[in-house]
Coordinates of C-alpha atoms (C1' of nucleotides) in Angstrom, one line a residue:
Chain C
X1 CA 0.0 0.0 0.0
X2 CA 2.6 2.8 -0.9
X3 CA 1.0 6.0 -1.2
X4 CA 3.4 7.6 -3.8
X5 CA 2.3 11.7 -3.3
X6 CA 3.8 14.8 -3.4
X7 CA 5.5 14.5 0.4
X8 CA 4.4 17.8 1.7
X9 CA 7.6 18.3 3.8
X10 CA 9.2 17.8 0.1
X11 CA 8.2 20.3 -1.8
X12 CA 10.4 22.7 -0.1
X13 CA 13.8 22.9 0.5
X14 CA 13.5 22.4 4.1
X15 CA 12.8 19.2 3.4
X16 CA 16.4 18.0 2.7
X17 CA 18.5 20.4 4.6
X18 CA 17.6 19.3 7.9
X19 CA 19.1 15.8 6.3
X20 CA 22.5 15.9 7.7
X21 CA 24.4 14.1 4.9
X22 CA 22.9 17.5 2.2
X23 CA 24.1 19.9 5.1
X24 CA 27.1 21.2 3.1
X25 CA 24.9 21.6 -0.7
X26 CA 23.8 24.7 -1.8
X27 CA 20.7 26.1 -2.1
X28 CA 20.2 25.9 -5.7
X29 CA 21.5 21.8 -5.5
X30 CA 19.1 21.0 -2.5
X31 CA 16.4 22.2 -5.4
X32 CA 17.6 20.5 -7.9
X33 CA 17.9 17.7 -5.9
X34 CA 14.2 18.2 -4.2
X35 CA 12.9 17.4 -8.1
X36 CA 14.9 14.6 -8.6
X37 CA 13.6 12.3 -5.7
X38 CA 10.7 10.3 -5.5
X39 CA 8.1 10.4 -2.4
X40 CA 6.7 7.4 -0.6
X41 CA 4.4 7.3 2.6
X42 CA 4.1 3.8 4.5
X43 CA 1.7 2.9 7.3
X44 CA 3.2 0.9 10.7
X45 CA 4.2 -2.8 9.8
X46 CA 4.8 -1.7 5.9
X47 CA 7.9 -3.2 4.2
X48 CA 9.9 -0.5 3.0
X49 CA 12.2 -2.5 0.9
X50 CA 13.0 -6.5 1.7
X51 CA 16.0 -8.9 1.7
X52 CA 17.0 -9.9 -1.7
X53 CA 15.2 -7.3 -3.6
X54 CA 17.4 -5.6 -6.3
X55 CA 18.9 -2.3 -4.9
X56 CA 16.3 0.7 -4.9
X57 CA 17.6 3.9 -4.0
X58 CA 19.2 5.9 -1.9
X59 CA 16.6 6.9 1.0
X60 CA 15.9 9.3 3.5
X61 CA 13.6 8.8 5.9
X62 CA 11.9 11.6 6.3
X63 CA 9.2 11.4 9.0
X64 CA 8.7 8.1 11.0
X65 CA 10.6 5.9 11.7
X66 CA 12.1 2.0 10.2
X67 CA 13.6 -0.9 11.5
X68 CA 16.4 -3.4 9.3
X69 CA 16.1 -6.7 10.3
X70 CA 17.5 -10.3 8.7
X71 CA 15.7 -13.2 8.9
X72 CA 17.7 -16.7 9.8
X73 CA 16.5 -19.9 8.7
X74 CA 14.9 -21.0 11.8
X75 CA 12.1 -18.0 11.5
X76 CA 14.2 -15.7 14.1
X77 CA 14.3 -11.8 13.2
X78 CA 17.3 -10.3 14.0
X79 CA 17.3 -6.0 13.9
X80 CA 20.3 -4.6 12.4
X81 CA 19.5 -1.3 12.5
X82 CA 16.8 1.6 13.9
X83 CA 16.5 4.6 11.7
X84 CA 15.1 7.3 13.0
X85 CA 13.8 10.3 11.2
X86 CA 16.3 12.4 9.5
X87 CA 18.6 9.6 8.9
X88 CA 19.0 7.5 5.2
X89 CA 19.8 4.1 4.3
X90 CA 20.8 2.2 0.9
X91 CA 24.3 4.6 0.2
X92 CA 26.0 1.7 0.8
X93 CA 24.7 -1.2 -1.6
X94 CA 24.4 1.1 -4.3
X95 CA 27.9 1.1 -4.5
X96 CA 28.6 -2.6 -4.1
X97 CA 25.8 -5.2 -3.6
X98 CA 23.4 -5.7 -6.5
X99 CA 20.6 -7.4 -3.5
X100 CA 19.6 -5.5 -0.5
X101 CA 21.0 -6.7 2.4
X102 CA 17.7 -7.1 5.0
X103 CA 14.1 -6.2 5.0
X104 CA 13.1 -2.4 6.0
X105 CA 9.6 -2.0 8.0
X106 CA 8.2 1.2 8.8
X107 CA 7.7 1.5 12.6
X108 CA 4.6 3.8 12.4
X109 CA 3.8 6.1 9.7
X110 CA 6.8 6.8 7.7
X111 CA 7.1 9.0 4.7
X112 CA 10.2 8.9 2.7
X113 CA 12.6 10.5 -0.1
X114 CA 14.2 8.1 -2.6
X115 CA 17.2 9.1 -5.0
X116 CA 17.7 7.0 -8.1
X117 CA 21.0 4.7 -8.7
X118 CA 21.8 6.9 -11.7
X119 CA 20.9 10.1 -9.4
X120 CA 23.1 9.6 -6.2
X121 CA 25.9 8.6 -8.6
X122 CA 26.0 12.2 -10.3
X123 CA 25.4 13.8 -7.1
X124 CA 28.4 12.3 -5.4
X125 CA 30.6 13.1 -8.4
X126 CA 29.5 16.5 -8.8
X127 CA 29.9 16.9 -4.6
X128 CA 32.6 15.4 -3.6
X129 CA 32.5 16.3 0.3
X130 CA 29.1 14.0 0.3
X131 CA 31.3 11.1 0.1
X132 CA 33.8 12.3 3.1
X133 CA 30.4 12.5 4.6
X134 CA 29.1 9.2 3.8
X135 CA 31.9 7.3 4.9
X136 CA 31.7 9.3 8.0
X137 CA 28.5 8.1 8.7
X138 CA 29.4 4.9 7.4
X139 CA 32.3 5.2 10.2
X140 CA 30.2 5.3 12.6
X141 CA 27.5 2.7 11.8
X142 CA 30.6 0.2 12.2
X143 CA 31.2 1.8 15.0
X144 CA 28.1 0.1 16.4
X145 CA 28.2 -3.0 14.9
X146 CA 31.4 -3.2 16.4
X147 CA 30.2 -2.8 19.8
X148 CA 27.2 -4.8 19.0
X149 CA 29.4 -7.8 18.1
X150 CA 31.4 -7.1 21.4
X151 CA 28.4 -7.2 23.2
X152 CA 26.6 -10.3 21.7
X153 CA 30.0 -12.3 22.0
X154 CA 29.5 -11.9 25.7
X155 CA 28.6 -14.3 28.4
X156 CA 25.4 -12.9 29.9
X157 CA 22.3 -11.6 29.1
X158 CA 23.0 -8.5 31.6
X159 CA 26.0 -7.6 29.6
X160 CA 24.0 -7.1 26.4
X161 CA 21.0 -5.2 28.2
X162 CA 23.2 -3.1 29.7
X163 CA 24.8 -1.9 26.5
X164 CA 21.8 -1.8 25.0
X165 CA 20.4 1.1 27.2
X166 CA 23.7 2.8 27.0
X167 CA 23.9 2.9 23.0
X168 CA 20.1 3.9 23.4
X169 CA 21.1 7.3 25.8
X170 CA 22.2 9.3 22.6
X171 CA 20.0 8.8 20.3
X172 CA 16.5 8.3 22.5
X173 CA 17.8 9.3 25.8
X174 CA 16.3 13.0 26.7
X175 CA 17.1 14.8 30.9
X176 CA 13.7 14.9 32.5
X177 CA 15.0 17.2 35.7
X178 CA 18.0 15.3 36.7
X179 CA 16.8 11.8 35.5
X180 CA 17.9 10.6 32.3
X181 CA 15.1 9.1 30.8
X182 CA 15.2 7.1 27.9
X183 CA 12.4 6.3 25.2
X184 CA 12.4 2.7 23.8
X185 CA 11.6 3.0 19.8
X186 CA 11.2 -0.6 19.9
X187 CA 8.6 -2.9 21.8
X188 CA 9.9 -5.8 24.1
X189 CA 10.1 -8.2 21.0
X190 CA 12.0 -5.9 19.3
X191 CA 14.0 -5.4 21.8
X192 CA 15.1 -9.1 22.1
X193 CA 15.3 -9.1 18.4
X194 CA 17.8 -6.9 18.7
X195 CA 19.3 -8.1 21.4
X196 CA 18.9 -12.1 20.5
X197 CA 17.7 -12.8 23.9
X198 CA 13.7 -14.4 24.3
X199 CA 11.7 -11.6 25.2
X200 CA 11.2 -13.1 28.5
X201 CA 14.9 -13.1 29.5
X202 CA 14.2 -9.3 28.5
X203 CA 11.3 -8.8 30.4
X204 CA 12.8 -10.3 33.7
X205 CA 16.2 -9.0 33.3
X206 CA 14.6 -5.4 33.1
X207 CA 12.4 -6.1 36.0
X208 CA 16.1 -7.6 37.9
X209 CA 17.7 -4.0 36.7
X210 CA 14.3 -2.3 38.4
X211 CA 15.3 -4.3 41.4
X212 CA 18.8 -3.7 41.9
X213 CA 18.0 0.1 41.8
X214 CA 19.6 0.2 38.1
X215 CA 16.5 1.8 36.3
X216 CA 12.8 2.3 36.6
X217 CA 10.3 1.2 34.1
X218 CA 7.9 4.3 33.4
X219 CA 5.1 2.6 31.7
X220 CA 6.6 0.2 28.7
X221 CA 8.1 2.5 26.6
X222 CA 9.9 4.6 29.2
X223 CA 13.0 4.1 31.1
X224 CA 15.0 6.1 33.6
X225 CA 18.4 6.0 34.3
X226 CA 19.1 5.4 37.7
X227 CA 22.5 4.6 38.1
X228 CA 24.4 5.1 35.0
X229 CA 28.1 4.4 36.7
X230 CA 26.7 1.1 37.5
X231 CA 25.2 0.3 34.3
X232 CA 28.3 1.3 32.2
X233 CA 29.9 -1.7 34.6
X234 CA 27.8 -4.4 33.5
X235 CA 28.3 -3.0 29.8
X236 CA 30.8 -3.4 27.2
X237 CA 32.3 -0.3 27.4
X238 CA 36.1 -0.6 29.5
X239 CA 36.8 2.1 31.6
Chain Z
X1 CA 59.7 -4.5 20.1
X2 CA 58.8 -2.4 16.9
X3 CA 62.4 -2.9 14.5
X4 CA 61.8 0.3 11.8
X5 CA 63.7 -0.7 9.2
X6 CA 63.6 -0.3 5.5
X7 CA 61.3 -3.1 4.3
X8 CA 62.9 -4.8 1.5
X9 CA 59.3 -5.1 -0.3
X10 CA 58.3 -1.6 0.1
X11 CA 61.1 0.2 -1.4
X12 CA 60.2 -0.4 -5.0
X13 CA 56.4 0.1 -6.3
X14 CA 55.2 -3.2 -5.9
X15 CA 54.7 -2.8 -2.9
X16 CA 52.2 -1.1 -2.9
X17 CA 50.7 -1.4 -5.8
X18 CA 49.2 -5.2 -5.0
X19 CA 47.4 -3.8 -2.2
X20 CA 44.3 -3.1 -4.2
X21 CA 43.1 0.4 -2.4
X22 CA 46.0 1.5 -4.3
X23 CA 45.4 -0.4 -7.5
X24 CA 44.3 2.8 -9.6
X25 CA 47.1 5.0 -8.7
X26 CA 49.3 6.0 -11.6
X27 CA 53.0 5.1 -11.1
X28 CA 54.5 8.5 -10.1
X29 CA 51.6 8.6 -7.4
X30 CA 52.8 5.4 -6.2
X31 CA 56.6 6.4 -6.0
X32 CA 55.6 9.0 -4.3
X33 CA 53.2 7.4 -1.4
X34 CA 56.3 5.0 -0.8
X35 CA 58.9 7.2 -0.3
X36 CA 56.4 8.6 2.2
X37 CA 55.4 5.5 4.3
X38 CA 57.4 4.6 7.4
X39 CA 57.8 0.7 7.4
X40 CA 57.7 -1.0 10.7
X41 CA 58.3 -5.2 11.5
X42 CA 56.3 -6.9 14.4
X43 CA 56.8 -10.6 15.9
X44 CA 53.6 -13.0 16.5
X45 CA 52.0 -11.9 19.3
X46 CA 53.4 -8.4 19.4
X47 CA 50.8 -4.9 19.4
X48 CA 50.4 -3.2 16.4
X49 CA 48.3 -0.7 18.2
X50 CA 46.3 -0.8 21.2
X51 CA 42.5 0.0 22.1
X52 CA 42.3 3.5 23.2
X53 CA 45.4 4.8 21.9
X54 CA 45.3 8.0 19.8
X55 CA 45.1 7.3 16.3
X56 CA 48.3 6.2 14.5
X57 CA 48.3 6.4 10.5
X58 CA 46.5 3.9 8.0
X59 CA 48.3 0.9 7.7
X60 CA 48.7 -1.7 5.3
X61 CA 49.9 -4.9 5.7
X62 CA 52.6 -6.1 3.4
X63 CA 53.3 -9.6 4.9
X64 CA 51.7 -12.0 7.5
X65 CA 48.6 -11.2 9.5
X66 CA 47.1 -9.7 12.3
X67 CA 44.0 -9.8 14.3
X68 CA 42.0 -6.8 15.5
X69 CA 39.8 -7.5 19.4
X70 CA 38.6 -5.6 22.0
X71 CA 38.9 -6.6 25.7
X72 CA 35.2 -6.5 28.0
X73 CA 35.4 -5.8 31.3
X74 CA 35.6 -9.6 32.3
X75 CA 38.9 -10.1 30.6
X76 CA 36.8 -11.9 27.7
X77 CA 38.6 -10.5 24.0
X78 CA 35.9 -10.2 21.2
X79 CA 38.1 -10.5 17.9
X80 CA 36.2 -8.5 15.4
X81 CA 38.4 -8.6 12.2
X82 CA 41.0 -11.0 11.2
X83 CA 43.7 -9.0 8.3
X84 CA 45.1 -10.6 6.0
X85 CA 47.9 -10.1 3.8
X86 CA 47.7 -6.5 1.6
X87 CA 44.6 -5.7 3.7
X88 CA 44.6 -2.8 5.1
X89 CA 43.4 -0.7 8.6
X90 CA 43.2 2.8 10.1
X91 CA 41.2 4.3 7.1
X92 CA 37.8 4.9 9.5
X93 CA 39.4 6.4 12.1
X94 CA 41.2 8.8 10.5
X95 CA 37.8 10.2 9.8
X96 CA 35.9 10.3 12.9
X97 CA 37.4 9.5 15.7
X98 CA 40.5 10.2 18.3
X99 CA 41.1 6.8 19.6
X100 CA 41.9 3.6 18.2
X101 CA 38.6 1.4 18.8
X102 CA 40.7 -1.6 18.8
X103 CA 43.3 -3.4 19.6
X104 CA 45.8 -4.8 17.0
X105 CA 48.2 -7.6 17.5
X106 CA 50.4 -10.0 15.0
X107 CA 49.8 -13.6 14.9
X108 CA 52.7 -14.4 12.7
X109 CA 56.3 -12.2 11.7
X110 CA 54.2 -9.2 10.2
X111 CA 55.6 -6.3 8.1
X112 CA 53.5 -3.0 7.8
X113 CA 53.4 0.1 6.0
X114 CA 52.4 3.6 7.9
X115 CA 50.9 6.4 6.0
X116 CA 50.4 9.5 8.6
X117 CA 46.6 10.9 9.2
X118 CA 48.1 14.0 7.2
X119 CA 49.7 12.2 4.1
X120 CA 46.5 9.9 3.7
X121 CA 44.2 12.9 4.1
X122 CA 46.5 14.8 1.2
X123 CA 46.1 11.0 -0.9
X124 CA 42.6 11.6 -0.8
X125 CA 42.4 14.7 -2.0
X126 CA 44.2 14.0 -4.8
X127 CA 42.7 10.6 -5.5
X128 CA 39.2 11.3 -5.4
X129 CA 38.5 7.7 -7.0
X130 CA 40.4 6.1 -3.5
X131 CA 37.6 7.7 -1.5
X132 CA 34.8 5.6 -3.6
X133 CA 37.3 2.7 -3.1
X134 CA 37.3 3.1 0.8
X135 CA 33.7 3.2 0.7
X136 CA 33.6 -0.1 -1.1
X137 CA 35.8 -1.8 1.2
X138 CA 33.9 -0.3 4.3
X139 CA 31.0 -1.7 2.5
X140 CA 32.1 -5.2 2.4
X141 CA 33.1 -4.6 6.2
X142 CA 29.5 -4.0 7.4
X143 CA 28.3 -6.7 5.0
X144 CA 30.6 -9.1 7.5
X145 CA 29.9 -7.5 10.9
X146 CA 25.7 -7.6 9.9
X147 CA 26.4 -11.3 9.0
X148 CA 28.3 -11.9 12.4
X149 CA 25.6 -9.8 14.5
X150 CA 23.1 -12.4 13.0
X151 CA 24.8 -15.3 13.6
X152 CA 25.5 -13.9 16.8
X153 CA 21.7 -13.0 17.5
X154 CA 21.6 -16.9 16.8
X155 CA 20.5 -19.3 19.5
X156 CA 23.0 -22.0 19.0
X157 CA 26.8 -22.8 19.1
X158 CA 26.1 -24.6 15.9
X159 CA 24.3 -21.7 13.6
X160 CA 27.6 -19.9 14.9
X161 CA 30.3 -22.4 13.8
X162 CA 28.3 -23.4 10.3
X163 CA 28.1 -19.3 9.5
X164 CA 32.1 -19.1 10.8
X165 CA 32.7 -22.1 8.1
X166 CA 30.9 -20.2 5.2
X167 CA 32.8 -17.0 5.8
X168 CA 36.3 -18.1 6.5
X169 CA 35.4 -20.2 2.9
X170 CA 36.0 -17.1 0.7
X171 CA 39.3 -15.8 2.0
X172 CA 40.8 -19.0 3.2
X173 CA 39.6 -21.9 1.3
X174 CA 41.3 -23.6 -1.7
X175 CA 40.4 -26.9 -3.3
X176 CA 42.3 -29.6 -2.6
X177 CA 41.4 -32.1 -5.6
X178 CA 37.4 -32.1 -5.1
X179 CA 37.5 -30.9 -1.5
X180 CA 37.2 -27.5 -0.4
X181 CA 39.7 -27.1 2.6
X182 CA 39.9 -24.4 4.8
X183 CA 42.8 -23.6 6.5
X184 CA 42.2 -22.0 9.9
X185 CA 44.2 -18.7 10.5
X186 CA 43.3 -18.8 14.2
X187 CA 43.9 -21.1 17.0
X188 CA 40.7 -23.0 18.5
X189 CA 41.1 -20.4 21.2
X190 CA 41.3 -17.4 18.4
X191 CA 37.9 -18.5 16.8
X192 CA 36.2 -19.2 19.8
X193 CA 37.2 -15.9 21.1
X194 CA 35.8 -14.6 17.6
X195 CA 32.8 -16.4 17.6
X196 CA 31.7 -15.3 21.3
X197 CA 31.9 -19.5 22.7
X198 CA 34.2 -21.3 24.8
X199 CA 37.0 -23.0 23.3
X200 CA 35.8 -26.3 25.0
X201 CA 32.5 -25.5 23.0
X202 CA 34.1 -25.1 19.5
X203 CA 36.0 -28.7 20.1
X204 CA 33.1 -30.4 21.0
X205 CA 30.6 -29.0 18.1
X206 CA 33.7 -29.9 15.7
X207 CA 34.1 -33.2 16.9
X208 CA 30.2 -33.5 16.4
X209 CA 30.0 -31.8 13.0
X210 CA 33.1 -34.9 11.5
X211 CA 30.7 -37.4 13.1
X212 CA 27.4 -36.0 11.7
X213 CA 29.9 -35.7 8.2
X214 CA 29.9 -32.2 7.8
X215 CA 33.6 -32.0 8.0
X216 CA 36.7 -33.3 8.6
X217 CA 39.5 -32.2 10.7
X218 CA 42.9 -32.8 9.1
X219 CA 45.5 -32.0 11.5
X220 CA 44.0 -28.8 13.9
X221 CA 44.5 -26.3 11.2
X222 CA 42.5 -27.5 8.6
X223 CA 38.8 -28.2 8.3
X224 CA 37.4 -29.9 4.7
X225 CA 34.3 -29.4 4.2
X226 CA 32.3 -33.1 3.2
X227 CA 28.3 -31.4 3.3
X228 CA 28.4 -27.6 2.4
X229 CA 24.9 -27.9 1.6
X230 CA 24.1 -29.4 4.5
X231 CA 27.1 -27.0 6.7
X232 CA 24.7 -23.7 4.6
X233 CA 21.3 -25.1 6.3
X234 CA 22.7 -25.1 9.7
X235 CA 24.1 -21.3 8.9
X236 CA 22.5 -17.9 8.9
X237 CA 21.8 -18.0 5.4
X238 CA 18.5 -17.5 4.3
X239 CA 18.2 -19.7 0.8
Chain S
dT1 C1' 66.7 -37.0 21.4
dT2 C1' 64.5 -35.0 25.8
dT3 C1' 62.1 -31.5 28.1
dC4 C1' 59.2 -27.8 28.5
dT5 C1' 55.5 -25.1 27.2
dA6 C1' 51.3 -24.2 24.4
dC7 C1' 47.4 -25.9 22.8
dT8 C1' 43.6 -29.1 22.5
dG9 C1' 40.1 -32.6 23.7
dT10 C1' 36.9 -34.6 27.0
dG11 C1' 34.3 -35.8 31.2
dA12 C1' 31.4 -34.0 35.1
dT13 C1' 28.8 -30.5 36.8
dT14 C1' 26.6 -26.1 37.0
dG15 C1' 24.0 -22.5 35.6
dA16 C1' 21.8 -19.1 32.8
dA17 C1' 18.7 -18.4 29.4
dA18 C1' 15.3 -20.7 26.2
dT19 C1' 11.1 -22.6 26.0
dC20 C1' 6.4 -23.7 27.3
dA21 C1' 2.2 -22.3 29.2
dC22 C1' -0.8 -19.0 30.7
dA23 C1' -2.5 -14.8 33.1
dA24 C1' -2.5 -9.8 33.3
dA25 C1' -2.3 -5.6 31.2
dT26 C1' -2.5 -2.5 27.4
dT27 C1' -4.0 -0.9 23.1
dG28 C1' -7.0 0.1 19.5
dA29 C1' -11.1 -0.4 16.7
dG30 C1' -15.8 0.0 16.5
Chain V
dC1 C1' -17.3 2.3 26.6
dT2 C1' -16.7 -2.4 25.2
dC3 C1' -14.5 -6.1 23.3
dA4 C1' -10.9 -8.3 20.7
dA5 C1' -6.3 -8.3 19.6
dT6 C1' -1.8 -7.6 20.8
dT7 C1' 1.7 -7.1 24.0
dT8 C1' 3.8 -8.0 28.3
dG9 C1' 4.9 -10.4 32.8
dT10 C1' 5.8 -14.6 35.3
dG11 C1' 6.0 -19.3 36.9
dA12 C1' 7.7 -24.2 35.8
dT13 C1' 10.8 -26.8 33.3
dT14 C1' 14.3 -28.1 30.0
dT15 C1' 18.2 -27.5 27.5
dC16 C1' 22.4 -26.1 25.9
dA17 C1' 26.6 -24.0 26.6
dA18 C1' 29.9 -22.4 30.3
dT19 C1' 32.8 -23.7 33.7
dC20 C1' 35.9 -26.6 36.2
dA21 C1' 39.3 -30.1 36.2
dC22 C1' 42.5 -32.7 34.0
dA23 C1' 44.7 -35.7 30.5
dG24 C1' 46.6 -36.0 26.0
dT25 C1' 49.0 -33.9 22.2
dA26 C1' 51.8 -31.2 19.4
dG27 C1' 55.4 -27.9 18.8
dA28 C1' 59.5 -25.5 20.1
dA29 C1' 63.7 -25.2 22.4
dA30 C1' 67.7 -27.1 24.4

DNA sequence: TTTCTACTGTGATTGAAATCACAAATTGAG
DNA sequence: CTCAATTTGTGATTTCAATCACAGTAGAAA
């Protein structure tokens, strides 16, 4: 059910700007560019784009929010990534994979800006600073899978949770007074999807942290920080 | 124990040219990059850099190998890439951040060359087609570490080892006759340290894998593989 | 060769998380 | 608001891998 329409937060140049990776491009590019790309809207639990599928473009989420998941043999989803709004997927396997490398699902209502094959290509030769940029961001998305793979190579089920809630603090983490309080984008499955625990070694290790005077569960989506010196123990990080 | 000395295979272009970042350089470009590398030796078990030290210069490897971990607060060490031979590492980190994210260490006699942050940053410039390159090989990078964060998400030792199998196939299988065999470049301890298990795991679920006749063990550093069909269903990949 | 040191395999046991099963709570649609 | 559907929590049980302990093996050095 893609609603392909004119994306009202498209049709001007705001749209793009407020895109981090078109920061640096002038104003008359970000128009020309605004022309070039294609507008999709998607309702909660639409596929975006799925495993195997020939490359589409180059996208930019521009309201909602996605989740990139694999799934293994045995019927098990494992998230890869969480884009939020603002952020893009698909530079990379333009340049070198012909098959998209997992399934993209809209997390609620997600409306979206797609650039061609043929149209990123031009762009990136006519800006050159977009590539410093995408590796950057690249650079940083190993970053986490890096610590991810840290993380999931450990022992116990505390390490991973732990970590979890620590790479969560940027991005969904806001200060409510003097708590920290951070916003789950995912539900508890999700959660362990992206975790690869069961959701009820989730559940009851959360309610353990809730215990031990770790964190406090505000409702299901809500979590404050309680003792963050404590938590960065039981994480991945050293020292 | 670093020994600078003037590596005998880096002070004519060969060098450098077989490392194939640096495959599309012209030849002056090249005599010029080498005069400009500094060339340093390592012994097995010796650090190439450590986690947490400020950034050093992108580094290739000329000869032997190295593996790249990070150490968890419980001692355990999480290898995250294996480099081989005319691989290369440093390139991220130039970009983004201060401190080296991981530790580096030889695991046979290795030779490297050293290109400063400033001289690879002046490289790029110049070579605007070496910035697509790096993006590529940062590509293939995340391709690995999504792959290992879904076998890791796995909920078995075996999904682990079979996916292990399938990778190390690429870059360290040759056919012997009709059978594929892969020579190990770790120790059991090495991949079980890579694969998040406990050595005493590995053994046992390769002992059990030659029984079932998914493999055989010839000596302890090489693994042919009898059922890759079979070795594929027990791994991560989806059809 | 012999000796020493590393690495590797294997049994016994423990333990942590998965699974199974279901109740409680929350959400959302009508 | 009501009711169904989905999500979440929690107990009981099982299972698989970690751990502990040690013996066998290979490899390097003397």
């Amino acid at each position: 059910m893609e609603v392909p329409n004119q994306c009202p937060h498209c049709t001007n140049d705001h749209c793009i700007r407020s895109v981090p990776l078109f920061a640096s491009l002038e104003p008359d590019a970000v128009h020309a560019l605004t022309d070039q790309m294609e507008h999709k809207s998607y309702q909660k639990g639409e596929i975006l784009v799925r495993e195997g599928d020939t490359a589409t473009g180059f996208t930019v989420i521009r309201q909602g929010s996605a989740k990139a998941y694999r799934t293994s043999a045995d019927g098990r989803e494992q998230i890869l990534y969480i884009f939020p709004a603002n952020d893009y997927y698909g530079a990379r396997f333009l340049f070198t994979e012909e098959k998209v490398p997992y399934t993209v699902e809209a997390l609620e209502e997600t409306h979206v800006c797609i650039l061609s094959k043929a149209q990123f290509s031009l762009l990136l030769e006519k800006h050159s600073s977009i590539a410093l940029q995408i590796i950057e961001a690249m650079a940083n998305r190993m970053s986490r899978l890096e610590t991810a793979m840290q993380s999931m190579g450990g022992r116990n089920a505390d390490l991973r949770i732990a970590s979890l809630l620590l790479e969560f603090k940027e991005p969904y983490g806001r200060y409510n007074g003097s708590h920290l309080e951070i916003t789950l984008p995912l539900s508890r499955e999700g959660l362990a999807n992206y975790l690869g625990l069961a959701r009820e070694t989730l559940s009851r290790k959360l309610v353990q942290f809730e215990e031990e005077g770790l964190i406090e569960l505000i409702g299901q989506k809500v979590v404050r920080i309680l003792d963050l010196e404590r938590l960065a123990d039981l994480s991945v990080l050293v020292d």
